[in-house]
Short mmCIF file of C-alpha atoms in Angstrom, two decimals:
data_model
loop_
_atom_site.label_atom_id
_atom_site.label_comp_id
_atom_site.label_asym_id
_atom_site.label_seq_id
_atom_site.Cartn_x
_atom_site.Cartn_y
_atom_site.Cartn_z
CA UNK J 1 -28.70 200.93 -150.75
CA UNK J 2 -25.68 199.69 -148.79
CA UNK J 3 -25.19 199.37 -145.07
CA UNK J 4 -24.01 202.63 -143.57
CA UNK J 5 -21.77 203.28 -140.63
CA UNK J 6 -24.35 205.13 -138.55
CA UNK J 7 -25.17 203.97 -135.04
CA UNK J 8 -28.33 203.28 -133.13
CA UNK J 9 -28.52 206.89 -131.97
CA UNK J 10 -30.22 207.65 -135.28
CA UNK J 11 -33.24 205.62 -134.18
CA UNK J 12 -36.26 207.19 -132.51
CA UNK J 13 -37.02 205.96 -128.98
CA UNK J 14 -40.15 204.21 -130.28
CA UNK J 15 -38.33 202.33 -133.06
CA UNK J 16 -35.52 201.43 -130.68
CA UNK J 17 -38.00 200.02 -128.16
CA UNK J 18 -39.83 198.10 -130.90
CA UNK J 19 -36.67 196.33 -132.06
CA UNK J 20 -35.58 195.44 -128.55
CA UNK J 21 -39.02 194.15 -127.52
CA UNK J 22 -39.41 192.06 -130.67
CA UNK J 23 -36.01 190.36 -130.39
CA UNK J 24 -35.32 190.29 -126.67
CA UNK J 25 -31.95 191.95 -127.28
CA UNK J 26 -30.54 194.79 -125.19
CA UNK J 27 -28.83 196.66 -128.05
CA UNK J 28 -30.50 197.84 -131.31
CA UNK J 29 -27.52 196.86 -133.46
CA UNK J 30 -27.65 193.37 -131.96
CA UNK J 31 -31.41 193.34 -132.59
CA UNK J 32 -30.89 194.16 -136.27
CA UNK J 33 -28.31 191.40 -136.60
CA UNK J 34 -30.77 189.04 -134.91
CA UNK J 35 -33.39 189.88 -137.54
CA UNK J 36 -30.87 189.71 -140.41
CA UNK J 37 -29.92 186.17 -139.37
CA UNK J 38 -33.56 185.11 -139.70
CA UNK J 39 -34.03 184.38 -136.02
CA UNK J 40 -37.63 184.30 -134.78
CA UNK J 41 -39.29 187.32 -133.23
CA UNK J 42 -40.70 186.98 -129.75
CA UNK J 43 -44.32 185.95 -129.43
CA UNK J 44 -46.73 188.85 -129.66
CA UNK J 45 -44.37 191.03 -131.69
CA UNK J 46 -46.26 193.28 -134.10
CA UNK J 47 -44.72 192.56 -137.50
CA UNK J 48 -45.87 195.86 -139.02
CA UNK J 49 -44.23 197.84 -136.22
CA UNK J 50 -41.02 195.85 -136.61
CA UNK J 51 -41.01 196.45 -140.35
CA UNK J 52 -41.48 200.20 -139.83
CA UNK J 53 -38.64 200.25 -137.30
CA UNK J 54 -36.29 198.35 -139.62
CA UNK J 55 -37.17 200.64 -142.53
CA UNK J 56 -36.42 203.68 -140.35
CA UNK J 57 -33.09 202.15 -139.34
CA UNK J 58 -32.18 201.40 -142.97
CA UNK J 59 -33.13 204.90 -144.10
CA UNK J 60 -31.04 206.38 -141.26
CA UNK J 61 -27.99 204.32 -142.23
CA UNK J 62 -27.86 202.28 -139.04
CA UNK J 63 -25.28 199.51 -139.34
CA UNK J 64 -26.82 196.15 -140.32
CA UNK J 65 -30.25 197.61 -141.05
CA UNK J 66 -30.30 196.93 -144.80
CA UNK J 67 -29.61 193.22 -144.29
CA UNK J 68 -32.20 193.15 -141.55
CA UNK J 69 -34.74 194.81 -143.81
CA UNK J 70 -34.25 192.23 -146.57
CA UNK J 71 -34.61 189.36 -144.09
CA UNK J 72 -37.62 190.92 -142.39
CA UNK J 73 -39.43 191.51 -145.68
CA UNK J 74 -38.79 187.95 -146.83
CA UNK J 75 -40.18 186.60 -143.58
CA UNK J 76 -43.18 188.95 -143.57
CA UNK J 77 -44.13 188.22 -147.18
CA UNK J 78 -43.60 184.48 -147.09
CA UNK J 79 -46.88 183.43 -148.66
CA UNK J 80 -47.34 179.73 -149.28
CA UNK J 81 -50.40 180.17 -151.46
CA UNK J 82 -49.79 178.55 -154.85
CA UNK J 83 -52.62 179.55 -157.16
CA UNK J 84 -51.73 176.69 -159.52
CA UNK J 85 -52.71 174.12 -156.90
CA UNK J 86 -56.45 174.84 -156.99
CA UNK J 87 -59.00 175.17 -159.76
CA UNK J 88 -62.13 177.31 -159.80
CA UNK J 89 -65.05 177.60 -162.24
CA UNK J 90 -64.66 173.96 -163.26
CA UNK J 91 -68.33 173.97 -164.25
CA UNK J 92 -67.37 176.11 -167.27
CA UNK J 93 -65.05 173.45 -168.71
CA UNK J 94 -66.36 172.01 -171.98
CA UNK J 95 -66.59 168.19 -171.67
CA UNK J 96 -64.78 166.07 -174.30
CA UNK J 97 -67.98 164.67 -175.80
CA UNK J 98 -69.07 168.19 -176.78
CA UNK J 99 -65.93 168.68 -178.85
CA UNK J 100 -66.43 165.27 -180.43
CA UNK J 101 -70.02 166.20 -181.26
CA UNK J 102 -68.95 169.52 -182.80
CA UNK J 103 -66.40 167.81 -185.06
CA UNK J 104 -68.93 165.12 -186.00
CA UNK J 105 -71.35 167.91 -186.89
CA UNK J 106 -68.85 169.21 -189.43
CA UNK J 107 -67.96 165.76 -190.77
CA UNK J 108 -71.52 164.71 -191.57
CA UNK J 109 -72.04 167.89 -193.59
CA UNK J 110 -69.19 167.07 -195.96
CA UNK J 111 -69.68 165.16 -199.19
CA UNK J 112 -68.09 162.01 -197.73
CA UNK J 113 -69.05 162.30 -194.06
CA UNK J 114 -65.38 162.79 -193.21
CA UNK J 115 -63.22 165.73 -192.11
CA UNK J 116 -60.88 164.70 -194.90
CA UNK J 117 -63.19 166.62 -197.25
CA UNK J 118 -63.99 169.57 -195.01
CA UNK J 119 -65.18 172.70 -196.80
CA UNK J 120 -66.20 176.25 -196.01
CA UNK J 121 -69.82 175.34 -196.76
CA UNK J 122 -69.73 172.46 -194.28
CA UNK J 123 -68.22 174.66 -191.59
CA UNK J 124 -70.76 177.44 -192.17
CA UNK J 125 -73.65 174.98 -191.85
CA UNK J 126 -72.18 173.26 -188.80
CA UNK J 127 -71.44 176.52 -186.98
CA UNK J 128 -75.01 177.67 -187.56
CA UNK J 129 -76.22 174.48 -185.87
CA UNK J 130 -73.62 174.36 -183.06
CA UNK J 131 -71.81 177.49 -181.76
CA UNK J 132 -68.94 175.32 -180.45
CA UNK J 133 -67.81 174.30 -183.95
CA UNK J 134 -65.34 177.13 -184.68
CA UNK J 135 -63.84 176.98 -181.20
CA UNK J 136 -63.38 173.20 -181.55
CA UNK J 137 -61.75 173.58 -184.96
CA UNK J 138 -59.49 176.27 -183.52
CA UNK J 139 -58.31 173.80 -180.90
CA UNK J 140 -57.68 171.27 -183.66
CA UNK J 141 -55.22 173.82 -185.07
CA UNK J 142 -53.69 174.41 -181.65
CA UNK J 143 -55.30 177.83 -181.23
CA UNK J 144 -57.05 178.98 -178.07
CA UNK J 145 -60.13 181.14 -178.58
CA UNK J 146 -58.08 184.21 -177.67
CA UNK J 147 -55.36 183.29 -180.21
CA UNK J 148 -57.93 182.76 -182.95
CA UNK J 149 -59.52 186.11 -182.18
CA UNK J 150 -56.16 187.89 -182.37
CA UNK J 151 -55.21 186.31 -185.71
CA UNK J 152 -58.54 187.14 -187.31
CA UNK J 153 -58.38 190.69 -185.94
CA UNK J 154 -54.94 191.06 -187.54
CA UNK J 155 -56.55 190.12 -190.88
CA UNK J 156 -59.16 192.82 -190.45
CA UNK J 157 -62.07 190.60 -189.41
CA UNK J 158 -62.98 190.90 -185.69
CA UNK J 159 -64.59 187.76 -184.31
CA UNK J 160 -67.44 187.77 -181.77
CA UNK J 161 -66.48 188.56 -178.17
CA UNK J 162 -67.53 185.05 -177.11
CA UNK J 163 -67.38 181.95 -179.26
CA UNK J 164 -71.04 181.11 -178.61
CA UNK J 165 -72.23 184.54 -179.80
CA UNK J 166 -73.91 185.22 -183.14
CA UNK J 167 -71.57 184.85 -186.12
CA UNK J 168 -71.84 186.28 -189.62
CA UNK J 169 -70.53 184.35 -192.63
CA UNK J 170 -67.44 186.53 -193.09
CA UNK J 171 -66.35 185.82 -189.52
CA UNK J 172 -66.79 182.05 -189.94
CA UNK J 173 -64.87 182.09 -193.21
CA UNK J 174 -62.04 184.19 -191.73
CA UNK J 175 -61.67 181.85 -188.75
CA UNK J 176 -61.78 178.72 -190.92
CA UNK J 177 -59.17 180.11 -193.33
CA UNK J 178 -56.76 180.64 -190.41
CA UNK J 179 -57.43 177.13 -189.10
CA UNK J 180 -57.19 175.51 -192.52
CA UNK J 181 -53.85 177.18 -193.29
CA UNK J 182 -52.37 175.79 -190.07
CA UNK J 183 -53.71 172.26 -190.46
CA UNK J 184 -52.60 172.09 -194.09
CA UNK J 185 -49.15 173.47 -193.35
CA UNK J 186 -49.45 176.66 -195.39
CA UNK J 187 -48.25 179.05 -192.67
CA UNK J 188 -44.68 180.32 -193.03
CA UNK J 189 -42.54 181.06 -189.95
CA UNK J 190 -41.87 184.73 -189.25
CA UNK J 191 -38.40 184.21 -187.75
CA UNK J 192 -35.36 182.71 -189.42
CA UNK J 193 -34.60 179.29 -187.99
CA UNK J 194 -38.10 178.87 -186.55
CA UNK J 195 -41.06 176.75 -187.62
CA UNK J 196 -44.64 177.94 -187.80
CA UNK J 197 -46.66 176.95 -184.73
CA UNK J 198 -48.81 173.86 -185.30
CA UNK J 199 -50.50 171.39 -182.95
CA UNK J 200 -47.94 169.05 -181.42
CA UNK J 201 -49.60 165.90 -182.81
CA UNK J 202 -49.02 167.22 -186.35
CA UNK J 203 -45.71 168.98 -185.81
CA UNK J 204 -43.80 166.07 -184.25
CA UNK J 205 -45.07 163.54 -186.76
CA UNK J 206 -44.62 165.83 -189.76
CA UNK J 207 -48.27 165.21 -190.64
CA UNK J 208 -50.33 167.62 -192.72
CA UNK J 209 -53.94 167.99 -193.80
CA UNK J 210 -57.45 167.15 -192.70
CA UNK J 211 -57.05 163.47 -193.49
CA UNK J 212 -54.66 163.30 -190.54
CA UNK J 213 -57.21 165.07 -188.34
CA UNK J 214 -59.89 162.59 -189.44
CA UNK J 215 -57.64 159.71 -188.41
CA UNK J 216 -57.22 161.23 -184.96
CA UNK J 217 -60.96 161.96 -184.66
CA UNK J 218 -62.03 158.45 -185.54
CA UNK J 219 -59.04 156.42 -184.37
CA UNK J 220 -58.22 158.21 -181.14
CA UNK J 221 -55.11 159.89 -179.78
CA UNK J 222 -52.52 158.13 -177.63
CA UNK J 223 -52.06 159.03 -173.99
CA UNK J 224 -48.47 159.95 -174.84
CA UNK J 225 -49.77 162.61 -177.22
CA UNK J 226 -51.93 164.01 -174.43
CA UNK J 227 -48.88 164.23 -172.17
CA UNK J 228 -46.87 165.93 -174.92
CA UNK J 229 -49.67 168.49 -175.29
CA UNK J 230 -49.57 169.16 -171.56
CA UNK J 231 -45.81 169.61 -171.69
CA UNK J 232 -45.84 172.20 -174.47
CA UNK J 233 -49.09 173.84 -173.39
CA UNK J 234 -48.87 173.75 -169.59
CA UNK J 235 -51.84 171.86 -168.20
CA UNK J 236 -54.79 174.07 -167.18
CA UNK J 237 -53.02 177.32 -168.17
CA UNK J 238 -55.82 178.54 -170.44
CA UNK J 239 -58.49 177.71 -167.88
CA UNK J 240 -56.55 179.50 -165.14
CA UNK J 241 -56.22 182.57 -167.33
CA UNK J 242 -59.98 182.57 -167.87
CA UNK J 243 -60.71 182.13 -164.17
CA UNK J 244 -58.23 184.64 -162.71
CA UNK J 245 -61.04 186.93 -161.60
CA UNK J 246 -62.63 184.11 -159.61
CA UNK J 247 -59.33 183.45 -157.81
CA UNK J 248 -59.13 187.13 -156.90
CA UNK J 249 -62.69 187.08 -155.55
CA UNK J 250 -61.86 184.12 -153.32
CA UNK J 251 -58.87 185.98 -151.91
CA UNK J 252 -61.05 188.99 -151.11
CA UNK J 253 -63.56 186.73 -149.36
CA UNK J 254 -60.72 185.26 -147.30
CA UNK J 255 -59.84 188.74 -146.07
CA UNK J 256 -63.49 189.50 -145.34
CA UNK J 257 -63.88 186.31 -143.28
CA UNK J 258 -61.00 187.39 -141.04
CA UNK J 259 -62.47 190.88 -140.63
CA UNK J 260 -65.86 189.34 -139.79
CA UNK J 261 -64.27 187.21 -137.07
CA UNK J 262 -62.78 190.35 -135.53
CA UNK J 263 -66.12 192.21 -135.83
CA UNK J 264 -64.59 194.81 -138.15
CA UNK J 265 -67.03 196.65 -140.40
CA UNK J 266 -66.21 197.26 -144.04
CA UNK J 267 -67.35 198.08 -147.54
CA UNK J 268 -66.32 195.60 -150.24
CA UNK J 269 -66.96 194.57 -153.81
CA UNK J 270 -67.54 191.02 -152.49
CA UNK J 271 -69.48 189.48 -149.61
CA UNK J 272 -73.12 189.69 -148.60
CA UNK J 273 -73.34 193.50 -148.83
CA UNK J 274 -71.38 194.19 -151.99
CA UNK J 275 -70.95 197.76 -153.14
CA UNK J 276 -70.00 199.14 -156.52
CA UNK J 277 -66.33 199.82 -157.20
CA UNK J 278 -67.06 203.52 -157.58
CA UNK J 279 -68.58 203.68 -154.07
CA UNK J 280 -65.60 201.82 -152.66
CA UNK J 281 -63.32 204.35 -154.32
CA UNK J 282 -65.37 207.24 -152.95
CA UNK J 283 -65.07 205.87 -149.40
CA UNK J 284 -61.29 205.64 -149.83
CA UNK J 285 -61.10 209.14 -151.29
CA UNK J 286 -59.78 208.00 -154.65
CA UNK J 287 -59.53 210.68 -157.28
CA UNK J 288 -60.58 209.22 -160.63
CA UNK J 289 -61.00 205.54 -161.36
CA UNK J 290 -60.50 203.22 -158.35
CA UNK J 291 -57.51 200.89 -158.79
CA UNK J 292 -58.32 197.26 -159.51
CA UNK J 293 -56.45 196.12 -156.39
CA UNK J 294 -58.78 198.11 -154.10
CA UNK J 295 -61.25 195.53 -152.83
CA UNK J 296 -62.09 196.50 -149.24
CA UNK J 297 -62.34 199.65 -147.15
CA UNK J 298 -62.63 199.03 -143.42
CA UNK J 299 -64.93 201.12 -141.21
CA UNK J 300 -63.88 202.88 -138.04
CA UNK J 301 -66.02 202.68 -134.93
CA UNK J 302 -67.73 205.96 -135.89
CA UNK J 303 -68.68 204.57 -139.31
CA UNK J 304 -66.10 206.51 -141.31
CA UNK J 305 -63.45 204.95 -143.52
CA UNK J 306 -60.52 203.35 -141.71
CA UNK J 307 -58.11 201.56 -144.06
CA UNK J 308 -58.10 201.00 -147.80
CA UNK J 309 -57.21 197.33 -148.32
CA UNK J 310 -55.47 196.52 -151.59
CA UNK J 311 -55.05 192.88 -152.58
CA UNK J 312 -52.60 191.49 -155.13
CA UNK J 313 -51.67 187.96 -156.22
CA UNK J 314 -48.37 186.88 -157.78
CA UNK J 315 -47.27 183.32 -158.28
CA UNK J 316 -43.89 184.28 -159.79
CA UNK J 317 -41.35 187.05 -159.49
CA UNK J 318 -42.09 188.52 -162.90
CA UNK J 319 -45.74 189.08 -162.05
CA UNK J 320 -44.75 190.52 -158.66
CA UNK J 321 -42.33 192.97 -160.29
CA UNK J 322 -44.92 194.30 -162.75
CA UNK J 323 -47.67 194.52 -160.15
CA UNK J 324 -45.38 196.22 -157.62
CA UNK J 325 -44.79 199.08 -160.06
CA UNK J 326 -48.52 199.87 -159.88
CA UNK J 327 -48.90 199.23 -156.16
CA UNK J 328 -46.10 201.66 -155.27
CA UNK J 329 -48.10 204.53 -156.78
CA UNK J 330 -51.39 203.86 -154.99
CA UNK J 331 -50.98 205.04 -151.37
CA UNK J 332 -50.66 208.69 -152.39
CA UNK J 333 -53.86 208.40 -154.46
CA UNK J 334 -55.94 207.52 -151.38
CA UNK J 335 -57.25 209.78 -148.65
CA UNK J 336 -57.16 207.03 -146.04
CA UNK J 337 -54.17 204.88 -144.95
CA UNK J 338 -53.53 201.96 -147.29
CA UNK J 339 -53.00 198.34 -146.31
CA UNK J 340 -51.53 195.80 -148.69
CA UNK J 341 -52.33 192.07 -148.70
CA UNK J 342 -50.03 190.00 -150.90
CA UNK J 343 -50.96 186.44 -151.84
CA UNK J 344 -48.68 184.06 -153.72
CA UNK J 345 -45.13 182.81 -153.76
CA UNK J 346 -43.75 185.54 -156.01
CA UNK J 347 -43.39 188.36 -153.48
CA UNK J 348 -40.90 187.38 -150.79
CA UNK J 349 -37.72 187.41 -152.86
CA UNK J 350 -38.38 190.54 -154.90
CA UNK J 351 -36.35 193.67 -154.16
CA UNK J 352 -39.45 195.73 -154.97
CA UNK J 353 -41.08 194.29 -151.87
CA UNK J 354 -38.72 196.38 -149.72
CA UNK J 355 -40.11 199.47 -151.44
CA UNK J 356 -43.68 198.26 -150.89
CA UNK J 357 -43.04 197.97 -147.15
CA UNK J 358 -41.83 201.58 -147.17
CA UNK J 359 -44.71 202.85 -149.30
CA UNK J 360 -47.31 201.19 -147.06
CA UNK J 361 -45.55 202.11 -143.82
CA UNK J 362 -45.10 198.47 -142.85
CA UNK J 363 -48.78 197.60 -143.31
CA UNK J 364 -48.13 194.62 -145.60
CA UNK J 365 -49.68 191.22 -144.90
CA UNK J 366 -50.08 187.70 -146.32
CA UNK J 367 -52.62 184.95 -145.68
CA UNK J 368 -50.58 184.02 -142.59
CA UNK J 369 -50.95 187.44 -140.94
CA UNK J 370 -54.55 188.40 -141.76
CA UNK J 371 -55.42 188.31 -138.06
CA UNK J 372 -52.81 191.05 -137.52
CA UNK J 373 -54.55 193.09 -140.21
CA UNK J 374 -57.91 192.55 -138.52
CA UNK J 375 -56.42 193.60 -135.16
CA UNK J 376 -55.07 196.78 -136.76
CA UNK J 377 -58.42 197.59 -138.33
CA UNK J 378 -60.30 196.83 -135.11
CA UNK J 379 -58.02 199.09 -133.08
CA UNK J 380 -58.94 202.20 -135.05
CA UNK J 381 -61.19 204.27 -132.79
CA UNK J 382 -63.57 207.12 -133.43
CA UNK J 383 -62.25 210.16 -135.23
#
């Protein structure tokens, strides 16, 4: 959309008054320029109302409204929450000594007590005694549990859902064959000019075979190697992927805490009075399966549903773009007005965020404006 040549006469009296009150200007065109330049709104200005007014001005072709809309959305969606800065579920992290013990378990079952002479029989026996063995060997080959599962599945042998589940011999042998091929350098690259993926400590040194792994197990790995692994693997990325659901739960609880402070009733999949997702969807009037982003439905003063609160997290623009495509479709699937809470640094600079503001009629919030959301929910009276 490009700025049109229309004038402020296209604005409704309410939108006109909203823009003037929020900026302290006497002319709507001047007010839009004020917003477009990133100047602060007056204290007490309702951001949602301002967003709705700017959207109406942009849709009506009022001069300067498109630039104002972009600036207003960036300001409204400026979330400073960086999900990479915090860790959750750290109690699930496997301590180093457990990996050492798993590898030692394999070594002592070989004919020489060394990984240099690892065999399928030794791995089978070790895995039966310690369910961490295959996962540890997968990491030796530079494979996360998810990667190892995918490669074995591609060979027609599905692995257990969790690494500490019950294994049958064919699954252990399939996993070890994949690992052994990588460690021994038998995997061919699929792309011309590429090299087959191998652990960085083997790839950079041109090392191959289990004798090299035994040297690392018994002699230790340099701190520089650890840093190189972090560089190519992105420190904590696998753990964050595993704990994404916990991050989402914490964000929901943050919204609930703000609603509690404002004495707003709600149904939610989190909190002290959790309800099933299907019940939450029923309260919001969802036809079919409730969307994953639906986490809270506020209650009006008469006990009926007020707002459906959808929560989404995006650290980067790519995630925001993909998630926005889903979020844009949700308001029309609900029988109550939808509210959107966006956490993360990926939202403010996305063009799709302008469309989200339209789709949710300006009811878009971040962690900085949750009190505004609570005020909105609290102001809903009896039907």
